[in-house]
Amino acid sequence: MIKIDHIDKNPFSRPGEKLIAVKKIVIHYTACPGATAKNIRDYFQNLGKQNPNDNIEDRSASAHYAIDDNETIEIIPPDEVAYHVGALKKNYTELARSLGNRSPNNYSLGIELCHNDITGKFSQYVIGGCLQLTKILLNVYNLEKSDVCMHYDLTGKLCPKYFVENPDQWESFINLL
């Protein structure tokens, strides 16, 4: 079951803009060992408290979903943009550029996976939750398993770390879809 717990609209994590299309489902890892889906949701919510008039470098980040051992949370409605594929335009891969003339965030849904240690390896519960959610999204958006990718595939970022470093595990995950 997916728990709906949307964050407030704000310029740093939920701009409220509509997606142009859903062409990809992008898998991420939190890079924060031990964080829960609720922790990730709250982090994105708290980014909205930044003051855009401060003379500091603001941080923008978010994802549509977060999954831990106990729950899956929908953080941003799936028809809205989330800031999960950030990169300088020059760092986007050919795959990212093929999605459209705007950021991949306008053409994809982001799923953050929680993990318990620095290896980034996911528990069977997180993998199971991700498979379940991804299958639903593939069906809803009439996508193929080839439309599921890693953050790494769009920007070259080491995300999700465990799958990037263990491509056989990524292949096994995809084959389960």
Short mmCIF file of N, CA and C in Angstrom, two decimals:
data_model
loop_
_atom_site.label_atom_id
_atom_site.label_comp_id
_atom_site.label_asym_id
_atom_site.label_seq_id
_atom_site.Cartn_x
_atom_site.Cartn_y
_atom_site.Cartn_z
N MET A 1 0.84 -1.18 0.00
CA MET A 1 0.00 0.00 0.00
C MET A 1 0.89 1.25 0.00
N ILE A 2 0.48 2.24 -0.74
CA ILE A 2 1.23 3.48 -0.84
C ILE A 2 0.59 4.52 0.07
N LYS A 3 1.39 5.08 0.96
CA LYS A 3 0.92 6.12 1.86
C LYS A 3 1.09 7.47 1.14
N ILE A 4 0.03 8.23 1.06
CA ILE A 4 0.09 9.56 0.44
C ILE A 4 0.44 10.56 1.54
N ASP A 5 1.58 11.23 1.40
CA ASP A 5 2.03 12.24 2.37
C ASP A 5 2.79 13.33 1.60
N HIS A 6 2.03 14.09 0.81
CA HIS A 6 2.63 15.09 -0.06
C HIS A 6 3.24 16.24 0.74
N ILE A 7 4.38 16.71 0.25
CA ILE A 7 5.00 17.89 0.84
C ILE A 7 4.31 19.13 0.28
N ASP A 8 4.52 20.25 0.95
CA ASP A 8 3.93 21.52 0.51
C ASP A 8 4.64 22.02 -0.75
N LYS A 9 3.91 22.74 -1.58
CA LYS A 9 4.52 23.35 -2.75
C LYS A 9 5.51 24.41 -2.31
N ASN A 10 6.68 24.41 -2.98
CA ASN A 10 7.73 25.38 -2.69
C ASN A 10 8.73 25.33 -3.84
N PRO A 11 9.56 26.36 -3.98
CA PRO A 11 10.47 26.39 -5.14
C PRO A 11 11.65 25.43 -5.06
N PHE A 12 11.89 24.80 -3.93
CA PHE A 12 13.08 23.96 -3.76
C PHE A 12 12.83 22.47 -3.87
N SER A 13 11.58 22.03 -3.67
CA SER A 13 11.34 20.59 -3.73
C SER A 13 10.00 20.18 -4.35
N ARG A 14 9.06 21.11 -4.46
CA ARG A 14 7.80 20.80 -5.12
C ARG A 14 7.29 22.05 -5.84
N PRO A 15 7.75 22.25 -7.07
CA PRO A 15 7.39 23.48 -7.78
C PRO A 15 5.92 23.53 -8.19
N GLY A 16 5.23 22.40 -8.20
CA GLY A 16 3.82 22.40 -8.58
C GLY A 16 3.60 22.39 -10.09
N GLU A 17 4.66 22.25 -10.86
CA GLU A 17 4.55 22.19 -12.32
C GLU A 17 4.11 20.79 -12.75
N LYS A 18 3.34 20.73 -13.80
CA LYS A 18 2.89 19.44 -14.34
C LYS A 18 3.99 18.81 -15.19
N LEU A 19 4.10 17.49 -15.11
CA LEU A 19 5.02 16.76 -15.98
C LEU A 19 4.57 16.92 -17.43
N ILE A 20 5.53 16.93 -18.33
CA ILE A 20 5.22 16.96 -19.76
C ILE A 20 4.73 15.57 -20.18
N ALA A 21 5.41 14.55 -19.71
CA ALA A 21 5.07 13.15 -20.00
C ALA A 21 5.84 12.27 -19.03
N VAL A 22 5.40 11.03 -18.89
CA VAL A 22 6.16 10.06 -18.12
C VAL A 22 6.76 9.08 -19.12
N LYS A 23 8.07 9.22 -19.34
CA LYS A 23 8.78 8.36 -20.28
C LYS A 23 9.73 7.40 -19.56
N LYS A 24 10.12 7.73 -18.33
CA LYS A 24 11.07 6.90 -17.58
C LYS A 24 10.66 6.86 -16.12
N ILE A 25 11.02 5.76 -15.48
CA ILE A 25 10.95 5.62 -14.02
C ILE A 25 12.40 5.52 -13.58
N VAL A 26 12.81 6.43 -12.72
CA VAL A 26 14.22 6.54 -12.34
C VAL A 26 14.40 6.07 -10.91
N ILE A 27 15.30 5.10 -10.73
CA ILE A 27 15.59 4.54 -9.41
C ILE A 27 16.81 5.23 -8.82
N HIS A 28 16.68 5.62 -7.55
CA HIS A 28 17.73 6.32 -6.81
C HIS A 28 18.00 5.59 -5.50
N TYR A 29 19.07 5.98 -4.82
CA TYR A 29 19.24 5.57 -3.42
C TYR A 29 19.47 6.84 -2.61
N THR A 30 19.15 6.77 -1.33
CA THR A 30 19.15 7.98 -0.52
C THR A 30 20.54 8.50 -0.20
N ALA A 31 21.56 7.65 -0.25
CA ALA A 31 22.93 8.01 0.16
C ALA A 31 22.95 8.49 1.61
N CYS A 32 22.01 7.98 2.39
CA CYS A 32 21.88 8.34 3.81
C CYS A 32 21.54 7.07 4.59
N PRO A 33 22.56 6.26 4.93
CA PRO A 33 22.29 4.99 5.59
C PRO A 33 21.41 5.13 6.84
N GLY A 34 20.40 4.27 6.92
CA GLY A 34 19.51 4.25 8.07
C GLY A 34 18.32 5.19 7.97
N ALA A 35 18.30 6.08 6.99
CA ALA A 35 17.15 6.98 6.84
C ALA A 35 15.92 6.18 6.45
N THR A 36 14.78 6.61 6.94
CA THR A 36 13.51 5.99 6.59
C THR A 36 12.84 6.79 5.48
N ALA A 37 11.81 6.22 4.90
CA ALA A 37 11.05 6.93 3.88
C ALA A 37 10.49 8.23 4.45
N LYS A 38 10.04 8.19 5.70
CA LYS A 38 9.52 9.41 6.35
C LYS A 38 10.63 10.43 6.53
N ASN A 39 11.83 10.01 6.88
CA ASN A 39 12.97 10.94 7.00
C ASN A 39 13.22 11.64 5.66
N ILE A 40 13.18 10.87 4.59
CA ILE A 40 13.43 11.43 3.26
C ILE A 40 12.32 12.41 2.89
N ARG A 41 11.09 12.03 3.14
CA ARG A 41 9.95 12.92 2.89
C ARG A 41 10.12 14.23 3.67
N ASP A 42 10.47 14.12 4.94
CA ASP A 42 10.62 15.32 5.78
C ASP A 42 11.80 16.18 5.34
N TYR A 43 12.86 15.56 4.87
CA TYR A 43 14.00 16.32 4.34
C TYR A 43 13.55 17.18 3.16
N PHE A 44 12.80 16.57 2.24
CA PHE A 44 12.31 17.34 1.09
C PHE A 44 11.38 18.45 1.54
N GLN A 45 10.55 18.17 2.52
CA GLN A 45 9.65 19.20 3.06
C GLN A 45 10.46 20.36 3.64
N ASN A 46 11.49 20.03 4.39
CA ASN A 46 12.29 21.07 5.04
C ASN A 46 13.09 21.90 4.05
N LEU A 47 13.40 21.37 2.88
CA LEU A 47 14.08 22.19 1.87
C LEU A 47 13.23 23.40 1.51
N GLY A 48 11.92 23.26 1.63
CA GLY A 48 11.02 24.36 1.32
C GLY A 48 11.12 25.53 2.28
N LYS A 49 11.79 25.32 3.40
CA LYS A 49 11.94 26.39 4.40
C LYS A 49 13.11 27.32 4.10
N GLN A 50 13.90 26.99 3.05
CA GLN A 50 14.99 27.87 2.67
C GLN A 50 14.43 29.21 2.22
N ASN A 51 15.16 30.25 2.46
CA ASN A 51 14.74 31.57 2.02
C ASN A 51 15.46 31.90 0.72
N PRO A 52 14.72 32.04 -0.38
CA PRO A 52 15.38 32.30 -1.66
C PRO A 52 16.11 33.65 -1.70
N ASN A 53 15.88 34.50 -0.71
CA ASN A 53 16.55 35.80 -0.68
C ASN A 53 17.85 35.78 0.11
N ASP A 54 18.13 34.65 0.79
CA ASP A 54 19.39 34.55 1.52
C ASP A 54 20.55 34.47 0.53
N ASN A 55 21.69 34.91 0.94
CA ASN A 55 22.87 34.85 0.08
C ASN A 55 23.64 33.56 0.31
N ILE A 56 22.93 32.45 0.25
CA ILE A 56 23.56 31.14 0.38
C ILE A 56 23.18 30.31 -0.84
N GLU A 57 23.91 29.25 -1.06
CA GLU A 57 23.57 28.38 -2.17
C GLU A 57 22.41 27.49 -1.76
N ASP A 58 21.28 27.69 -2.40
CA ASP A 58 20.09 26.90 -2.08
C ASP A 58 20.22 25.50 -2.67
N ARG A 59 19.54 24.56 -2.03
CA ARG A 59 19.56 23.17 -2.49
C ARG A 59 18.15 22.80 -2.91
N SER A 60 18.04 22.22 -4.08
CA SER A 60 16.76 21.71 -4.58
C SER A 60 16.88 20.21 -4.75
N ALA A 61 15.91 19.48 -4.25
CA ALA A 61 15.90 18.03 -4.38
C ALA A 61 14.52 17.51 -3.99
N SER A 62 14.13 16.40 -4.60
CA SER A 62 12.90 15.70 -4.23
C SER A 62 12.76 14.46 -5.09
N ALA A 63 11.78 13.68 -4.77
CA ALA A 63 11.42 12.49 -5.56
C ALA A 63 9.94 12.25 -5.35
N HIS A 64 9.35 11.51 -6.23
CA HIS A 64 7.92 11.22 -6.11
C HIS A 64 7.62 10.23 -5.00
N TYR A 65 8.54 9.27 -4.82
CA TYR A 65 8.31 8.20 -3.85
C TYR A 65 9.58 7.91 -3.05
N ALA A 66 9.38 7.41 -1.83
CA ALA A 66 10.48 6.88 -1.02
C ALA A 66 10.00 5.55 -0.44
N ILE A 67 10.92 4.59 -0.43
CA ILE A 67 10.58 3.23 0.03
C ILE A 67 11.59 2.79 1.08
N ASP A 68 11.10 2.29 2.23
CA ASP A 68 11.97 1.69 3.24
C ASP A 68 11.45 0.30 3.56
N ASP A 69 11.94 -0.29 4.63
CA ASP A 69 11.54 -1.66 4.99
C ASP A 69 10.08 -1.77 5.41
N ASN A 70 9.46 -0.64 5.76
CA ASN A 70 8.12 -0.68 6.32
C ASN A 70 7.04 0.00 5.50
N GLU A 71 7.42 0.93 4.63
CA GLU A 71 6.39 1.66 3.90
C GLU A 71 6.91 2.29 2.61
N THR A 72 5.96 2.60 1.77
CA THR A 72 6.20 3.38 0.56
C THR A 72 5.39 4.65 0.70
N ILE A 73 6.06 5.79 0.54
CA ILE A 73 5.39 7.08 0.66
C ILE A 73 5.40 7.80 -0.68
N GLU A 74 4.23 8.29 -1.09
CA GLU A 74 4.15 9.18 -2.24
C GLU A 74 4.35 10.59 -1.71
N ILE A 75 5.45 11.22 -2.11
CA ILE A 75 5.86 12.52 -1.59
C ILE A 75 5.36 13.66 -2.46
N ILE A 76 5.35 13.43 -3.75
CA ILE A 76 4.90 14.42 -4.73
C ILE A 76 3.93 13.70 -5.66
N PRO A 77 2.80 14.33 -6.00
CA PRO A 77 1.87 13.67 -6.92
C PRO A 77 2.57 13.27 -8.22
N PRO A 78 2.24 12.11 -8.77
CA PRO A 78 2.94 11.62 -9.95
C PRO A 78 2.67 12.40 -11.23
N ASP A 79 1.79 13.38 -11.18
CA ASP A 79 1.59 14.22 -12.37
C ASP A 79 2.38 15.53 -12.28
N GLU A 80 3.19 15.68 -11.21
CA GLU A 80 3.98 16.89 -11.01
C GLU A 80 5.48 16.61 -11.13
N VAL A 81 6.23 17.65 -11.42
CA VAL A 81 7.69 17.58 -11.49
C VAL A 81 8.28 17.41 -10.10
N ALA A 82 9.26 16.54 -9.98
CA ALA A 82 10.08 16.42 -8.77
C ALA A 82 11.53 16.66 -9.22
N TYR A 83 12.36 17.14 -8.31
CA TYR A 83 13.75 17.46 -8.63
C TYR A 83 14.67 16.30 -8.29
N HIS A 84 14.56 15.19 -9.02
CA HIS A 84 15.34 14.00 -8.70
C HIS A 84 16.49 13.72 -9.67
N VAL A 85 16.52 14.37 -10.82
CA VAL A 85 17.60 14.14 -11.79
C VAL A 85 18.30 15.47 -12.04
N GLY A 86 19.01 15.92 -11.04
CA GLY A 86 19.71 17.19 -11.18
C GLY A 86 21.10 17.00 -11.75
N ALA A 87 21.45 17.86 -12.68
CA ALA A 87 22.80 17.87 -13.25
C ALA A 87 22.93 19.10 -14.12
N LEU A 88 24.13 19.51 -14.37
CA LEU A 88 24.35 20.53 -15.38
C LEU A 88 23.97 19.93 -16.72
N LYS A 89 23.38 20.74 -17.57
CA LYS A 89 22.93 20.24 -18.87
C LYS A 89 24.04 19.49 -19.61
N LYS A 90 25.27 19.98 -19.51
CA LYS A 90 26.38 19.35 -20.22
C LYS A 90 26.68 17.94 -19.67
N ASN A 91 26.22 17.64 -18.45
CA ASN A 91 26.48 16.33 -17.84
C ASN A 91 25.39 15.30 -18.13
N TYR A 92 24.31 15.72 -18.77
CA TYR A 92 23.26 14.75 -19.10
C TYR A 92 23.77 13.78 -20.16
N THR A 93 23.41 12.54 -20.00
CA THR A 93 23.79 11.51 -20.97
C THR A 93 22.92 11.64 -22.22
N GLU A 94 23.28 10.88 -23.22
CA GLU A 94 22.48 10.85 -24.45
C GLU A 94 21.05 10.38 -24.14
N LEU A 95 20.92 9.42 -23.24
CA LEU A 95 19.59 8.95 -22.85
C LEU A 95 18.78 10.09 -22.25
N ALA A 96 19.38 10.86 -21.36
CA ALA A 96 18.67 11.98 -20.74
C ALA A 96 18.24 13.00 -21.79
N ARG A 97 19.13 13.31 -22.70
CA ARG A 97 18.81 14.30 -23.75
C ARG A 97 17.74 13.78 -24.70
N SER A 98 17.64 12.47 -24.84
CA SER A 98 16.65 11.90 -25.76
C SER A 98 15.21 12.01 -25.24
N LEU A 99 15.05 12.30 -23.97
CA LEU A 99 13.71 12.37 -23.40
C LEU A 99 12.93 13.59 -23.87
N GLY A 100 13.64 14.69 -24.10
CA GLY A 100 12.98 15.92 -24.53
C GLY A 100 13.91 17.09 -24.37
N ASN A 101 13.42 18.26 -24.68
CA ASN A 101 14.28 19.44 -24.68
C ASN A 101 14.36 20.14 -23.33
N ARG A 102 13.79 19.56 -22.30
CA ARG A 102 13.89 20.12 -20.96
C ARG A 102 14.55 19.09 -20.05
N SER A 103 14.73 19.43 -18.79
CA SER A 103 15.34 18.52 -17.82
C SER A 103 14.60 17.18 -17.79
N PRO A 104 15.32 16.08 -17.56
CA PRO A 104 14.66 14.78 -17.41
C PRO A 104 13.59 14.77 -16.31
N ASN A 105 13.67 15.71 -15.38
CA ASN A 105 12.65 15.80 -14.34
C ASN A 105 11.25 16.03 -14.92
N ASN A 106 11.18 16.59 -16.11
CA ASN A 106 9.90 16.86 -16.75
C ASN A 106 9.31 15.65 -17.47
N TYR A 107 10.09 14.56 -17.52
CA TYR A 107 9.68 13.38 -18.28
C TYR A 107 9.80 12.09 -17.48
N SER A 108 9.94 12.19 -16.16
CA SER A 108 10.21 10.96 -15.39
C SER A 108 9.66 11.02 -13.98
N LEU A 109 9.50 9.84 -13.41
CA LEU A 109 9.12 9.69 -12.01
C LEU A 109 10.34 9.18 -11.25
N GLY A 110 10.57 9.71 -10.04
CA GLY A 110 11.71 9.31 -9.23
C GLY A 110 11.31 8.51 -8.01
N ILE A 111 12.04 7.42 -7.78
CA ILE A 111 11.82 6.57 -6.61
C ILE A 111 13.11 6.50 -5.81
N GLU A 112 13.08 6.96 -4.57
CA GLU A 112 14.23 6.89 -3.65
C GLU A 112 14.12 5.60 -2.84
N LEU A 113 15.22 4.84 -2.82
CA LEU A 113 15.26 3.61 -2.05
C LEU A 113 16.15 3.80 -0.82
N CYS A 114 15.61 3.45 0.33
CA CYS A 114 16.35 3.54 1.59
C CYS A 114 17.25 2.31 1.74
N HIS A 115 18.33 2.49 2.47
CA HIS A 115 19.29 1.40 2.68
C HIS A 115 19.89 1.57 4.07
N ASN A 116 20.51 0.51 4.58
CA ASN A 116 20.95 0.51 5.98
C ASN A 116 22.44 0.74 6.19
N ASP A 117 23.25 0.67 5.13
CA ASP A 117 24.69 0.85 5.35
C ASP A 117 25.32 1.58 4.17
N ILE A 118 26.61 1.84 4.26
CA ILE A 118 27.28 2.65 3.24
C ILE A 118 27.44 1.93 1.90
N THR A 119 27.23 0.61 1.87
CA THR A 119 27.32 -0.09 0.59
C THR A 119 26.14 0.27 -0.32
N GLY A 120 25.06 0.74 0.30
CA GLY A 120 23.86 1.06 -0.48
C GLY A 120 23.03 -0.15 -0.84
N LYS A 121 23.39 -1.32 -0.32
CA LYS A 121 22.62 -2.53 -0.62
C LYS A 121 21.23 -2.42 -0.01
N PHE A 122 20.24 -2.84 -0.78
CA PHE A 122 18.85 -2.74 -0.35
C PHE A 122 18.38 -4.04 0.27
N SER A 123 17.51 -3.93 1.26
CA SER A 123 16.92 -5.12 1.87
C SER A 123 15.91 -5.74 0.91
N GLN A 124 15.55 -6.97 1.18
CA GLN A 124 14.55 -7.65 0.36
C GLN A 124 13.21 -6.91 0.41
N TYR A 125 12.92 -6.25 1.54
CA TYR A 125 11.66 -5.52 1.68
C TYR A 125 11.64 -4.28 0.78
N VAL A 126 12.76 -3.58 0.72
CA VAL A 126 12.86 -2.40 -0.14
C VAL A 126 12.78 -2.82 -1.61
N ILE A 127 13.50 -3.86 -1.97
CA ILE A 127 13.44 -4.36 -3.35
C ILE A 127 12.01 -4.78 -3.69
N GLY A 128 11.38 -5.51 -2.78
CA GLY A 128 10.00 -5.95 -3.02
C GLY A 128 9.04 -4.78 -3.18
N GLY A 129 9.19 -3.78 -2.32
CA GLY A 129 8.34 -2.59 -2.43
C GLY A 129 8.58 -1.84 -3.73
N CYS A 130 9.83 -1.76 -4.14
CA CYS A 130 10.17 -1.08 -5.39
C CYS A 130 9.63 -1.84 -6.59
N LEU A 131 9.76 -3.15 -6.57
CA LEU A 131 9.21 -3.95 -7.68
C LEU A 131 7.70 -3.77 -7.78
N GLN A 132 7.04 -3.81 -6.63
CA GLN A 132 5.58 -3.65 -6.62
C GLN A 132 5.18 -2.29 -7.17
N LEU A 133 5.79 -1.22 -6.68
CA LEU A 133 5.45 0.12 -7.13
C LEU A 133 5.80 0.30 -8.61
N THR A 134 6.97 -0.15 -9.01
CA THR A 134 7.40 0.02 -10.39
C THR A 134 6.47 -0.71 -11.35
N LYS A 135 6.03 -1.90 -11.00
CA LYS A 135 5.09 -2.63 -11.85
C LYS A 135 3.78 -1.86 -12.00
N ILE A 136 3.31 -1.26 -10.92
CA ILE A 136 2.09 -0.44 -10.98
C ILE A 136 2.30 0.73 -11.94
N LEU A 137 3.43 1.43 -11.77
CA LEU A 137 3.70 2.60 -12.60
C LEU A 137 3.89 2.22 -14.07
N LEU A 138 4.55 1.11 -14.33
CA LEU A 138 4.70 0.66 -15.72
C LEU A 138 3.33 0.43 -16.35
N ASN A 139 2.43 -0.16 -15.60
CA ASN A 139 1.09 -0.43 -16.09
C ASN A 139 0.30 0.87 -16.31
N VAL A 140 0.32 1.75 -15.32
CA VAL A 140 -0.44 3.01 -15.40
C VAL A 140 0.01 3.86 -16.58
N TYR A 141 1.32 3.92 -16.80
CA TYR A 141 1.86 4.80 -17.84
C TYR A 141 2.18 4.05 -19.15
N ASN A 142 1.75 2.80 -19.24
CA ASN A 142 1.95 2.00 -20.45
C ASN A 142 3.42 1.99 -20.89
N LEU A 143 4.30 1.72 -19.92
CA LEU A 143 5.73 1.69 -20.17
C LEU A 143 6.23 0.24 -20.16
N GLU A 144 7.42 0.04 -20.66
CA GLU A 144 8.08 -1.26 -20.66
C GLU A 144 9.18 -1.28 -19.60
N LYS A 145 9.64 -2.46 -19.22
CA LYS A 145 10.71 -2.52 -18.23
C LYS A 145 11.97 -1.83 -18.73
N SER A 146 12.12 -1.69 -20.03
CA SER A 146 13.27 -0.95 -20.59
C SER A 146 13.17 0.55 -20.30
N ASP A 147 12.02 0.99 -19.82
CA ASP A 147 11.82 2.40 -19.46
C ASP A 147 12.17 2.68 -18.00
N VAL A 148 12.68 1.68 -17.30
CA VAL A 148 13.15 1.84 -15.92
C VAL A 148 14.66 2.01 -15.99
N CYS A 149 15.17 3.04 -15.35
CA CYS A 149 16.61 3.28 -15.40
C CYS A 149 17.13 3.75 -14.05
N MET A 150 18.43 3.77 -13.95
CA MET A 150 19.10 4.30 -12.76
C MET A 150 19.39 5.78 -12.99
N HIS A 151 19.48 6.53 -11.91
CA HIS A 151 19.92 7.92 -11.98
C HIS A 151 21.23 7.99 -12.77
N TYR A 152 22.10 7.04 -12.52
CA TYR A 152 23.38 6.93 -13.21
C TYR A 152 23.23 6.97 -14.73
N ASP A 153 22.20 6.34 -15.25
CA ASP A 153 22.00 6.26 -16.69
C ASP A 153 21.71 7.63 -17.31
N LEU A 154 21.24 8.57 -16.51
CA LEU A 154 20.88 9.89 -17.02
C LEU A 154 21.95 10.95 -16.77
N THR A 155 22.79 10.72 -15.75
CA THR A 155 23.77 11.76 -15.39
C THR A 155 25.18 11.24 -15.14
N GLY A 156 25.33 9.93 -15.02
CA GLY A 156 26.63 9.37 -14.67
C GLY A 156 26.92 9.41 -13.17
N LYS A 157 25.96 9.89 -12.38
CA LYS A 157 26.13 9.95 -10.92
C LYS A 157 26.07 8.53 -10.34
N LEU A 158 26.86 8.26 -9.33
CA LEU A 158 26.91 6.95 -8.69
C LEU A 158 25.63 6.74 -7.87
N CYS A 159 24.53 6.52 -8.55
CA CYS A 159 23.22 6.41 -7.91
C CYS A 159 22.32 5.55 -8.78
N PRO A 160 21.72 4.53 -8.20
CA PRO A 160 21.93 3.99 -6.86
C PRO A 160 23.24 3.20 -6.78
N LYS A 161 24.03 3.55 -5.82
CA LYS A 161 25.40 3.05 -5.68
C LYS A 161 25.50 1.53 -5.82
N TYR A 162 24.67 0.81 -5.09
CA TYR A 162 24.78 -0.66 -5.09
C TYR A 162 24.54 -1.23 -6.49
N PHE A 163 23.52 -0.72 -7.18
CA PHE A 163 23.23 -1.23 -8.51
C PHE A 163 24.29 -0.82 -9.53
N VAL A 164 24.82 0.39 -9.41
CA VAL A 164 25.87 0.83 -10.33
C VAL A 164 27.11 -0.05 -10.15
N GLU A 165 27.46 -0.34 -8.91
CA GLU A 165 28.65 -1.14 -8.62
C GLU A 165 28.42 -2.64 -8.81
N ASN A 166 27.17 -3.04 -8.90
CA ASN A 166 26.82 -4.46 -9.08
C ASN A 166 25.81 -4.58 -10.21
N PRO A 167 26.24 -4.40 -11.45
CA PRO A 167 25.31 -4.40 -12.57
C PRO A 167 24.52 -5.70 -12.73
N ASP A 168 25.07 -6.81 -12.25
CA ASP A 168 24.32 -8.06 -12.30
C ASP A 168 23.08 -7.99 -11.41
N GLN A 169 23.18 -7.27 -10.28
CA GLN A 169 22.02 -7.11 -9.39
C GLN A 169 20.96 -6.21 -10.03
N TRP A 170 21.42 -5.18 -10.75
CA TRP A 170 20.48 -4.32 -11.49
C TRP A 170 19.76 -5.15 -12.55
N GLU A 171 20.50 -5.96 -13.27
CA GLU A 171 19.91 -6.80 -14.30
C GLU A 171 18.88 -7.77 -13.68
N SER A 172 19.22 -8.33 -12.53
CA SER A 172 18.29 -9.23 -11.83
C SER A 172 17.01 -8.48 -11.43
N PHE A 173 17.19 -7.25 -10.93
CA PHE A 173 16.03 -6.42 -10.55
C PHE A 173 15.14 -6.19 -11.76
N ILE A 174 15.74 -5.76 -12.86
CA ILE A 174 14.96 -5.48 -14.08
C ILE A 174 14.25 -6.74 -14.58
N ASN A 175 14.93 -7.87 -14.50
CA ASN A 175 14.32 -9.12 -14.97
C ASN A 175 13.13 -9.55 -14.13
N LEU A 176 13.01 -9.05 -12.90
CA LEU A 176 11.88 -9.36 -12.04
C LEU A 176 10.65 -8.52 -12.35
N LEU A 177 10.83 -7.50 -13.16
CA LEU A 177 9.68 -6.63 -13.51
C LEU A 177 8.74 -7.32 -14.50
#
